[in-house]
PDB file of C-alpha atoms in Angstrom:
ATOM      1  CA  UNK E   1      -1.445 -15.116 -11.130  1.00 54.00           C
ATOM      2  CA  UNK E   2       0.560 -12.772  -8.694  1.00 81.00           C
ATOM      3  CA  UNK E   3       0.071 -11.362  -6.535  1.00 91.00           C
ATOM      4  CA  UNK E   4      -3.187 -14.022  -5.428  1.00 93.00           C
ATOM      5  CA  UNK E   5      -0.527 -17.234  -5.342  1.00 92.00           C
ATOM      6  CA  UNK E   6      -0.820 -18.695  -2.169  1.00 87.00           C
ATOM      7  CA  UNK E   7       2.331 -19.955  -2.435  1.00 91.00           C
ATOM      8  CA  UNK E   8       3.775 -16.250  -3.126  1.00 94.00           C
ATOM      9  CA  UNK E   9       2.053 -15.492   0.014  1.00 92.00           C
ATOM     10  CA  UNK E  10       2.685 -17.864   2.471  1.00 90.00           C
ATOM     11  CA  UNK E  11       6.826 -17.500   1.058  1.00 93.00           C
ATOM     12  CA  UNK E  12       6.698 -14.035   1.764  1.00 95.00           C
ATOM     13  CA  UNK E  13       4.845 -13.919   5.169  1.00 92.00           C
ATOM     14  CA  UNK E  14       7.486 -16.799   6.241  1.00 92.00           C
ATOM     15  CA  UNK E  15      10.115 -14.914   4.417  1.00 95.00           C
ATOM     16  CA  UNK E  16       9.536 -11.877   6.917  1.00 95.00           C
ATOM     17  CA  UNK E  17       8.419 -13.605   9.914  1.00 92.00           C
ATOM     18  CA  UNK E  18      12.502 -14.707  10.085  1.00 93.00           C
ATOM     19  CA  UNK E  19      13.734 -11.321   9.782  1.00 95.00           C
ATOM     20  CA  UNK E  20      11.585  -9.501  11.772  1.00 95.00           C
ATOM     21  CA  UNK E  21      11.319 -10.240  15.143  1.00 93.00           C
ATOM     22  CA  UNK E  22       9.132  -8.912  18.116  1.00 94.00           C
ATOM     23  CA  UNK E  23      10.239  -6.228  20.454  1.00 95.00           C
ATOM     24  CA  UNK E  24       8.831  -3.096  22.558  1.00 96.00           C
ATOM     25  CA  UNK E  25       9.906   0.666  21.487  1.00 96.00           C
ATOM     26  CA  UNK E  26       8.210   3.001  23.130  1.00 95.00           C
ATOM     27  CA  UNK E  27       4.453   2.638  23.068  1.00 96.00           C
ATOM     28  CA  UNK E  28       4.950   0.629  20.165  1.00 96.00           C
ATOM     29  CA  UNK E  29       5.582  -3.026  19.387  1.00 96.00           C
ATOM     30  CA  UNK E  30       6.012  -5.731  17.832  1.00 97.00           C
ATOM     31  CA  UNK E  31       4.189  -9.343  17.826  1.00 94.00           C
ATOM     32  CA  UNK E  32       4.237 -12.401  16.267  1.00 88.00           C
ATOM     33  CA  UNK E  33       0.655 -14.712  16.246  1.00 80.00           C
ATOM     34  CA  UNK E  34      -0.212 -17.656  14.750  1.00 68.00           C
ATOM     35  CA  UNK E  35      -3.789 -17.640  13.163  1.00 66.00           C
ATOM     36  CA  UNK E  36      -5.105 -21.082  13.671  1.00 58.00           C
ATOM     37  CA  UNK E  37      -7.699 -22.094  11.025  1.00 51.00           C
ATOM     38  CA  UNK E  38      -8.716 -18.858  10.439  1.00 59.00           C
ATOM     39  CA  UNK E  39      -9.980 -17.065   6.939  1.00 61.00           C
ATOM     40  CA  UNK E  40      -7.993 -14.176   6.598  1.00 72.00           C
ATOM     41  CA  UNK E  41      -9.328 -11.669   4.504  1.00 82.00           C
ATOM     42  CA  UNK E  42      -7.441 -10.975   0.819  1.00 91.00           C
ATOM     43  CA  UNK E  43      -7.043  -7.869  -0.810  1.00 96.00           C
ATOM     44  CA  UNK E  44     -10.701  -7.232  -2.976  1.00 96.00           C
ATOM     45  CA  UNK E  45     -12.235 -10.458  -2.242  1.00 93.00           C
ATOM     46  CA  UNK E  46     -13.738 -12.252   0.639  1.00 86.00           C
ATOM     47  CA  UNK E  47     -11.504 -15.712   2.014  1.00 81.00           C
ATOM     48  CA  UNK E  48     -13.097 -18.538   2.646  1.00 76.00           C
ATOM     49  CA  UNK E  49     -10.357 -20.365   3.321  1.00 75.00           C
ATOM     50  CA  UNK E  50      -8.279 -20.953   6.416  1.00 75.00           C
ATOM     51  CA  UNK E  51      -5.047 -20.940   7.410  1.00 75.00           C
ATOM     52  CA  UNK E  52      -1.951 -21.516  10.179  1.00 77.00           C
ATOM     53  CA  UNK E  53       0.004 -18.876   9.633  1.00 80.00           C
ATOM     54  CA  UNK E  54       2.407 -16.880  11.513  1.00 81.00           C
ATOM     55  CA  UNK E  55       1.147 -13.250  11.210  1.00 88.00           C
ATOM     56  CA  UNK E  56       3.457 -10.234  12.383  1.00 93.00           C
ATOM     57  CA  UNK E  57       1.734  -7.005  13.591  1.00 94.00           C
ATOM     58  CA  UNK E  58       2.914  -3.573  14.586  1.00 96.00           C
ATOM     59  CA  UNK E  59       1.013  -2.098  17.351  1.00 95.00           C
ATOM     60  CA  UNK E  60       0.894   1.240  18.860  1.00 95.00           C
ATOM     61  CA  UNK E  61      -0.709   0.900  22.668  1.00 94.00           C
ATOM     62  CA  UNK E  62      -2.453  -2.467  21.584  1.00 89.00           C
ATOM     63  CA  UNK E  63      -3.874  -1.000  18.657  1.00 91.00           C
ATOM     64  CA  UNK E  64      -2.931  -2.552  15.219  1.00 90.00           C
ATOM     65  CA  UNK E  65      -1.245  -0.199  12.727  1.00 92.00           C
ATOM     66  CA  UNK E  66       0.110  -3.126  10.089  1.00 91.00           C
ATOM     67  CA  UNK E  67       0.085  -6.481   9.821  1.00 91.00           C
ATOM     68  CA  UNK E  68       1.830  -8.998   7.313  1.00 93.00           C
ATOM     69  CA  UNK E  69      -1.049 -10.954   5.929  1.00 90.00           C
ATOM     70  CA  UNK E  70      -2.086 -12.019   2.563  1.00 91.00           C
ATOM     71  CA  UNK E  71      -4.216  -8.956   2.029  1.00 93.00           C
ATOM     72  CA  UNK E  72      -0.854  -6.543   2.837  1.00 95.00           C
ATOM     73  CA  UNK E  73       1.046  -8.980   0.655  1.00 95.00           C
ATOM     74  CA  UNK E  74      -1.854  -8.695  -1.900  1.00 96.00           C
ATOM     75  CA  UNK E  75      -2.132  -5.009  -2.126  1.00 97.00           C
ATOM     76  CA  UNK E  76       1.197  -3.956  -1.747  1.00 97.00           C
ATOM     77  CA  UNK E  77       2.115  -5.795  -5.069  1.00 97.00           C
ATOM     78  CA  UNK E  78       1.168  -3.320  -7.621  1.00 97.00           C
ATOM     79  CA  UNK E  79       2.719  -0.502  -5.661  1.00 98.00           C
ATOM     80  CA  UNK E  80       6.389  -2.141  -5.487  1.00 98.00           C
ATOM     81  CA  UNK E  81       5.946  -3.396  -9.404  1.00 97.00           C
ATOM     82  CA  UNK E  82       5.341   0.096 -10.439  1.00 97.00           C
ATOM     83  CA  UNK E  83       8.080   1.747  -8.633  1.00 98.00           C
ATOM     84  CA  UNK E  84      11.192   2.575 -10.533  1.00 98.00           C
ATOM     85  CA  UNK E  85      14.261   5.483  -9.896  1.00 98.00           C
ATOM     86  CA  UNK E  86      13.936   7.444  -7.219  1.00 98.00           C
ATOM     87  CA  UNK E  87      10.797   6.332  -4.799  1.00 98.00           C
ATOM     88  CA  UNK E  88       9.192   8.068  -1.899  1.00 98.00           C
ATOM     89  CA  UNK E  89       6.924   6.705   0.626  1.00 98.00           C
ATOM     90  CA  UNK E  90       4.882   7.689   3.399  1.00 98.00           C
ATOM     91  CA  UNK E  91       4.773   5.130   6.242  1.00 97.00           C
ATOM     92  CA  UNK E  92       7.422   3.023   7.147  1.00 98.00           C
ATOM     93  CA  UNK E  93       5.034   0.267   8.689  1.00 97.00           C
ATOM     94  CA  UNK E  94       6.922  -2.782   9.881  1.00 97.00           C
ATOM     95  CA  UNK E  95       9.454  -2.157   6.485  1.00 98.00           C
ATOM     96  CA  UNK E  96       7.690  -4.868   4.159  1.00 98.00           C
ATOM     97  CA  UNK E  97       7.150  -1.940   1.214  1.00 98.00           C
ATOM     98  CA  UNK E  98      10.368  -0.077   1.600  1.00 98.00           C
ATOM     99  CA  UNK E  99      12.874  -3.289   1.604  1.00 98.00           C
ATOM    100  CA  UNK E 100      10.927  -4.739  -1.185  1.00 98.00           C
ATOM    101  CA  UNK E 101      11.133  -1.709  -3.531  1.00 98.00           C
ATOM    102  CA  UNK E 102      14.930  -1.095  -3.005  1.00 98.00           C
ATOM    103  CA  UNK E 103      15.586  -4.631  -4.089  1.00 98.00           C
ATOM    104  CA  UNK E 104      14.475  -3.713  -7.569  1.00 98.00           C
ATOM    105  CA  UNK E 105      17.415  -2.999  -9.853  1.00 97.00           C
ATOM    106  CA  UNK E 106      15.663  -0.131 -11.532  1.00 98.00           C
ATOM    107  CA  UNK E 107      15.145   0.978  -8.165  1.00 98.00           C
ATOM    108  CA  UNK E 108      17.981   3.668  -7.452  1.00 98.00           C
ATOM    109  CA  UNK E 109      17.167   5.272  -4.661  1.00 98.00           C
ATOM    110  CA  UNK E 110      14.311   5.174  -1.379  1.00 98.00           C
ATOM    111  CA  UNK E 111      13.349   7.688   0.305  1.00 98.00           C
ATOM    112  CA  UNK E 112      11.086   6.817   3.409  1.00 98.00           C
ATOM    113  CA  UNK E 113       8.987   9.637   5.437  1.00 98.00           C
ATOM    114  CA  UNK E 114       8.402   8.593   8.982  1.00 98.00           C
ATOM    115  CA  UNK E 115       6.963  10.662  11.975  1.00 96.00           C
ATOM    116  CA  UNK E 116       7.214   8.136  14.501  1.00 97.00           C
ATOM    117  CA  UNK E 117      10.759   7.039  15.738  1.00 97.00           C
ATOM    118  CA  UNK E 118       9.915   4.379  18.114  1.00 97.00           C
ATOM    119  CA  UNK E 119       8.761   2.958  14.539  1.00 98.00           C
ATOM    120  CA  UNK E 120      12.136   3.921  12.711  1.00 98.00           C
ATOM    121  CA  UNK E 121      14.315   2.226  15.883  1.00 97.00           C
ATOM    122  CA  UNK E 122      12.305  -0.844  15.413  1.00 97.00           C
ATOM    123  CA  UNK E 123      12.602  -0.918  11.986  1.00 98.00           C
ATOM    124  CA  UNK E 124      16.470  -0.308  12.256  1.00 97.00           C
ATOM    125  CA  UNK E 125      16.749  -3.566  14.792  1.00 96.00           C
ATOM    126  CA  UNK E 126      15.350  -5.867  12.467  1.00 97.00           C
ATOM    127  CA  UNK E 127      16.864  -4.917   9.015  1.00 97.00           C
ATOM    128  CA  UNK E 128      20.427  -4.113   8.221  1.00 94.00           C
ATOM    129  CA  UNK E 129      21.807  -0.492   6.813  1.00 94.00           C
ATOM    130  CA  UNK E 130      20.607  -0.750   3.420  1.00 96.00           C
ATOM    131  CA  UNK E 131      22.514   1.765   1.038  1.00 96.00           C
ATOM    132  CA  UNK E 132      19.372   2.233  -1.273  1.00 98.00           C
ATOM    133  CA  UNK E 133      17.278   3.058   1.861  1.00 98.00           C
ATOM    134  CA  UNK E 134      16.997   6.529   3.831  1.00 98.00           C
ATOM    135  CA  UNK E 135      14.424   7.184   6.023  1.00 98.00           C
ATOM    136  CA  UNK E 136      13.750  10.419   7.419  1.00 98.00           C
ATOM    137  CA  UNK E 137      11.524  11.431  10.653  1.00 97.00           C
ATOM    138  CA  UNK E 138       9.623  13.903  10.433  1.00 96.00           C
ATOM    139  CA  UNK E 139       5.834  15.044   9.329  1.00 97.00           C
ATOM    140  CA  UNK E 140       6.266  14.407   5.592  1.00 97.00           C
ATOM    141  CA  UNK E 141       3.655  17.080   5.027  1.00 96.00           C
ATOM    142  CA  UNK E 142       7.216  19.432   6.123  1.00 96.00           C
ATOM    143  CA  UNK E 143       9.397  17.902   4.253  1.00 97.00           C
ATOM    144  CA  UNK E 144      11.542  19.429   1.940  1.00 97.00           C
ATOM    145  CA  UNK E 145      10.677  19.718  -1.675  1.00 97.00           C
ATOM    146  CA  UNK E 146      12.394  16.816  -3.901  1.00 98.00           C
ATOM    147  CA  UNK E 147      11.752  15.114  -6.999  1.00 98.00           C
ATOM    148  CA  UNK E 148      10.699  11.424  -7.670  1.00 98.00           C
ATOM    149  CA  UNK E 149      10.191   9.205 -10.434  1.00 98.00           C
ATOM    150  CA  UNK E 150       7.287   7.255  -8.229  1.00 98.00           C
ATOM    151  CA  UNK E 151       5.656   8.039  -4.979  1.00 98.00           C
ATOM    152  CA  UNK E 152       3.429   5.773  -2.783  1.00 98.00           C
ATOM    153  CA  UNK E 153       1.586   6.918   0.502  1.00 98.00           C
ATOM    154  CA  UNK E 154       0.543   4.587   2.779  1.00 97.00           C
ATOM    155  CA  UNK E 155      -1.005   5.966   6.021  1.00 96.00           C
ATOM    156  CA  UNK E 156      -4.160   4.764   5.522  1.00 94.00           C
ATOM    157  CA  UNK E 157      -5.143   1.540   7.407  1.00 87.00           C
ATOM    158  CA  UNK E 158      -7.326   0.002   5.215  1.00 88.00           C
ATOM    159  CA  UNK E 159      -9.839   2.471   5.216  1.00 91.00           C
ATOM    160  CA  UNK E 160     -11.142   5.099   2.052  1.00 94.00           C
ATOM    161  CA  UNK E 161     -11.201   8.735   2.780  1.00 95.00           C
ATOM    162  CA  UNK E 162     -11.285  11.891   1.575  1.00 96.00           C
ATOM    163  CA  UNK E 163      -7.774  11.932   2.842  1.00 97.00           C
ATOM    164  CA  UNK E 164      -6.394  10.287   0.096  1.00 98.00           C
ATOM    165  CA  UNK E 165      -7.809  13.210  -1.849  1.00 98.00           C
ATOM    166  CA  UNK E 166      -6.273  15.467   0.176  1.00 98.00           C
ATOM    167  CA  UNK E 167      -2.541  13.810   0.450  1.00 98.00           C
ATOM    168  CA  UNK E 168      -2.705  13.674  -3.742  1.00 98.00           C
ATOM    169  CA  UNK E 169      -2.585  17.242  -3.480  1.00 97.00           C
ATOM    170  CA  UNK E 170      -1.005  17.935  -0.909  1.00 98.00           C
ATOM    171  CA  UNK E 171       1.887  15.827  -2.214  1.00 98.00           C
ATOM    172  CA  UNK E 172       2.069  16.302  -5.657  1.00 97.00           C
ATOM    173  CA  UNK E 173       2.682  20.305  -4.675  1.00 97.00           C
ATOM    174  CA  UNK E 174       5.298  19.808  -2.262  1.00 98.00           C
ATOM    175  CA  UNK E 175       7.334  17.721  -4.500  1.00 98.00           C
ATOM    176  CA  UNK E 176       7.769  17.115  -8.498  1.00 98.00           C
ATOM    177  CA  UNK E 177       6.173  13.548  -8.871  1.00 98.00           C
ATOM    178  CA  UNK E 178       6.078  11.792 -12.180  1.00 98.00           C
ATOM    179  CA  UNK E 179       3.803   8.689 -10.763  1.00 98.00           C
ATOM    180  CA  UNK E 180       1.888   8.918  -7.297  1.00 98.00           C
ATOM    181  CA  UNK E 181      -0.090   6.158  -6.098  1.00 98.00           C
ATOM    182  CA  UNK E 182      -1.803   5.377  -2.397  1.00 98.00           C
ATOM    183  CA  UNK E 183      -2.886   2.423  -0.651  1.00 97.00           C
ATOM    184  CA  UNK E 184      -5.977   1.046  -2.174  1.00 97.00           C
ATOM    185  CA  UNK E 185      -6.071   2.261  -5.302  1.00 98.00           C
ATOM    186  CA  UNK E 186      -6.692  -0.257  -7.775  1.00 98.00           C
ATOM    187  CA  UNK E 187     -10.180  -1.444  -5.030  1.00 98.00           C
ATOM    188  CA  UNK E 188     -11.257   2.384  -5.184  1.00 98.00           C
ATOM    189  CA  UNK E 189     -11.121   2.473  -9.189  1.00 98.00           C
ATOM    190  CA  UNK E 190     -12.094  -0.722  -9.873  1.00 98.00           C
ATOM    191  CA  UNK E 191     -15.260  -0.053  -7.497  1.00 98.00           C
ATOM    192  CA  UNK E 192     -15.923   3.328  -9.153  1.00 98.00           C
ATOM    193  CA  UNK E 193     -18.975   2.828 -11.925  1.00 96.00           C
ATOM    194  CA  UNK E 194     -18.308   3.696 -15.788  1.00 95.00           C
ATOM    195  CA  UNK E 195     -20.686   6.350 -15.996  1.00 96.00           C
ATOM    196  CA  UNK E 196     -18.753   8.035 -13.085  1.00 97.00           C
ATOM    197  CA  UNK E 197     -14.981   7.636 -14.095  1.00 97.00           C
ATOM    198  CA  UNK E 198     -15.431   7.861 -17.814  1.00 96.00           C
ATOM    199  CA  UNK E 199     -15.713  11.850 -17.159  1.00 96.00           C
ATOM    200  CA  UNK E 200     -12.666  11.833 -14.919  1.00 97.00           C
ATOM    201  CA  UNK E 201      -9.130  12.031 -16.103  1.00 96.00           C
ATOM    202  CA  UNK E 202      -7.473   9.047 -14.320  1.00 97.00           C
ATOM    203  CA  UNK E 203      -3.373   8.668 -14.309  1.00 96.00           C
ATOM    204  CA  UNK E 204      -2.166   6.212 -17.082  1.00 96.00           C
ATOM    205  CA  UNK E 205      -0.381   4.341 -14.497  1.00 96.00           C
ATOM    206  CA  UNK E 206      -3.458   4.283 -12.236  1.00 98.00           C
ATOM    207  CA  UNK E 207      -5.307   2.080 -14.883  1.00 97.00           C
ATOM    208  CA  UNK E 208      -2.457   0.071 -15.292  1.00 97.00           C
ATOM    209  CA  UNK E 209      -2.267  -0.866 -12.172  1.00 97.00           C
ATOM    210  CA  UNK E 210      -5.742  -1.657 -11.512  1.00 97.00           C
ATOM    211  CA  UNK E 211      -6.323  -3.271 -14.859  1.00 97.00           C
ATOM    212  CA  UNK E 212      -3.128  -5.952 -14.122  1.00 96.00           C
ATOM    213  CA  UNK E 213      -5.140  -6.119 -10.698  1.00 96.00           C
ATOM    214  CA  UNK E 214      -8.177  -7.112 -11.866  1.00 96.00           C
ATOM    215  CA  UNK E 215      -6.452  -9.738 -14.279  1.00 96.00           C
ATOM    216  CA  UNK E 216      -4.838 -11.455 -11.607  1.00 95.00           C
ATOM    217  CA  UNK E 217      -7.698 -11.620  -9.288  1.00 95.00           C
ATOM    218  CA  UNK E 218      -9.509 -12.757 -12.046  1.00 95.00           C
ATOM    219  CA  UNK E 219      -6.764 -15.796 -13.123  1.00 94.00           C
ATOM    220  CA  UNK E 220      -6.915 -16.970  -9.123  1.00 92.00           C
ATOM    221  CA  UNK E 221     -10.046 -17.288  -9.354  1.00 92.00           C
ATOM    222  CA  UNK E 222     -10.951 -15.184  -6.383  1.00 92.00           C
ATOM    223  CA  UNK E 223     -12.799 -12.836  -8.791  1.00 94.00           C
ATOM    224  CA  UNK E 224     -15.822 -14.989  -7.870  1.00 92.00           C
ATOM    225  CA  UNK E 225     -15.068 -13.553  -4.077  1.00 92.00           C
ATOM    226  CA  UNK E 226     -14.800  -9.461  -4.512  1.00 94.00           C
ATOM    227  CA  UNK E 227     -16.062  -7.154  -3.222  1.00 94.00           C
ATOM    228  CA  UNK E 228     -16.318  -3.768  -4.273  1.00 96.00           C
ATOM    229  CA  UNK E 229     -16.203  -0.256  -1.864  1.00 97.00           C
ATOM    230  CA  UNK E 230     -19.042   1.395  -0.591  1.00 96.00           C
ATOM    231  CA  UNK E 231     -20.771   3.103  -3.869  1.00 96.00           C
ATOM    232  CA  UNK E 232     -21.782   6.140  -2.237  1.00 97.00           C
ATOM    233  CA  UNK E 233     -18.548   7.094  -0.618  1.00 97.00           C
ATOM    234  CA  UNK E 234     -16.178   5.800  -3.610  1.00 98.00           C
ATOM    235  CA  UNK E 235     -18.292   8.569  -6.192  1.00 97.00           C
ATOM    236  CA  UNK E 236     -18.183  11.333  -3.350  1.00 97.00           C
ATOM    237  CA  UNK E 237     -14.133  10.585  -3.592  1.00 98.00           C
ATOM    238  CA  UNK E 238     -13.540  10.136  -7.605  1.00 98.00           C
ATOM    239  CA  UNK E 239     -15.825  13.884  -7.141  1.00 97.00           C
ATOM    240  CA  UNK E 240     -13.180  15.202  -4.790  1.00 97.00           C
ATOM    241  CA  UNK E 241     -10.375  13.577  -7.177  1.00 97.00           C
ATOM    242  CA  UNK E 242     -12.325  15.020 -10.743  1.00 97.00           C
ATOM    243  CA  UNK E 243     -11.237  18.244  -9.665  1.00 96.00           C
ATOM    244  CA  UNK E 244      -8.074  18.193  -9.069  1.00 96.00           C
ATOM    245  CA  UNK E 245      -7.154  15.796 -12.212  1.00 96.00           C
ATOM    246  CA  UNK E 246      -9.276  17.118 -14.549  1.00 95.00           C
ATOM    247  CA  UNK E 247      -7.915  20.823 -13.665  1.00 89.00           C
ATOM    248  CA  UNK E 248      -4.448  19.448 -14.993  1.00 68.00           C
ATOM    249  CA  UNK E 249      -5.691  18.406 -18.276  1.00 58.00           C
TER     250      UNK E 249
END
């Protein structure tokens, strides 16, 4: 039923809420809140539960970047099961994704693009120097060309764009990928409609992902909950993607 336990949840909010603690870099920052009764939103579905919960947030002057809720915790899942070897990621966020990856042991290697350093030097007070873990500033669109066995982007704050369209490409040029994945990606095929994607060439792991998505919403029970992405702007984006994915056929 993982990633939708609530007990996996709540372990690894309170898991994190110990090691990272809040501070001021910069314009960003650091804070710890705790949600009284209130229904935090999951990953695909609509809560209707409530909860106290301590919930950590990364700000940048007041405005939220990342959080550590159950929908990060949630949607993040797939991502760190499918990463293997040598991993790149875009967006070092409050370090949830990158620490979690590196403590696979098929995991050899993570390699973290981050333009910000006010986010890198509060990153670096909360965690100790892992040996798995390098993280280099910088726009990652510059970055030099390397290879990896998985890639993840996540730059996106919640939110379904063209973009993501745009960074697959963009990416996937710069550096030899074997899998690529970006924030969101199981909602934005599993909201796509079968007379749509059925003429698209989607990445093996892509399905995979969203199919062991799907399962495990549906085994929580929260299936009865989702909700899928606007219709109109998820086919104008599979479009954008057809293109590109179907040329490499």
């Amino acid at each position: 039923m993982k990633p939708y336990n609530k007990n996996f949840v709540f372990q690894e909010m309170k898991r994190y809420s110990k090691l990272i603690g809040s501070g001021t870099c910069g314009n960003y920052k650091i804070t710890k809140n705790i949600i009284k009764k209130q229904n935090l939103q999951g990953y695909m579905y609509e809560n209707k539960e409530e909860y106290d919960i301590d919930i950590i947030e990364l700000c940048e002057n007041n405005i939220n970047l990342r959080q550590l809720t159950p929908r990060e915790i949630e949607s993040y899942y797939g991502a760190i099961h499918a990463a293997k070897g040598r991993v790149g990621i875009v967006g070092l966020g409050l370090g949830y994704v990158a620490q979690e990856i590196a403590a696979k042991f098929n995991v050899e290697e993570v390699i973290v693009y981050e333009s910000s350093e006010e986010v890198i030097n509060l990153y670096d007070h909360n965690f100790i120097q892992n040996e798995k873990i390098n993280i280099i500033k910088g726009d990652p669109t510059k970055a030099k060309k390397a290879n990896f066995d998985f890639f993840y982007v996540d730059i996106y704050n919640h939110e379904l764009t063209s973009k993501v369209v745009e960074d697959y490409k963009l990416f996937n040029e710069l550096h030899e990928i074997e899998e690529y994945a970006f924030w969101g990606i199981e909602h934005f095929l599993l909201s796509c409609k079968y007379e749509d994607i059925v003429w698209v060439y989607i990445p093996e792991e892509w399905i995979d992902m969203s199919k062991k998505a799907y399962e495990s919403l549906d085994s929580s029970g929260y299936i009865k909950g989702y909700k899928p992405l606007d219709e109109i702007l998820v086919r104008k984006i599979l479009m954008k993607f057809k293109e590109i994915l179907n040329s490499d056929i």
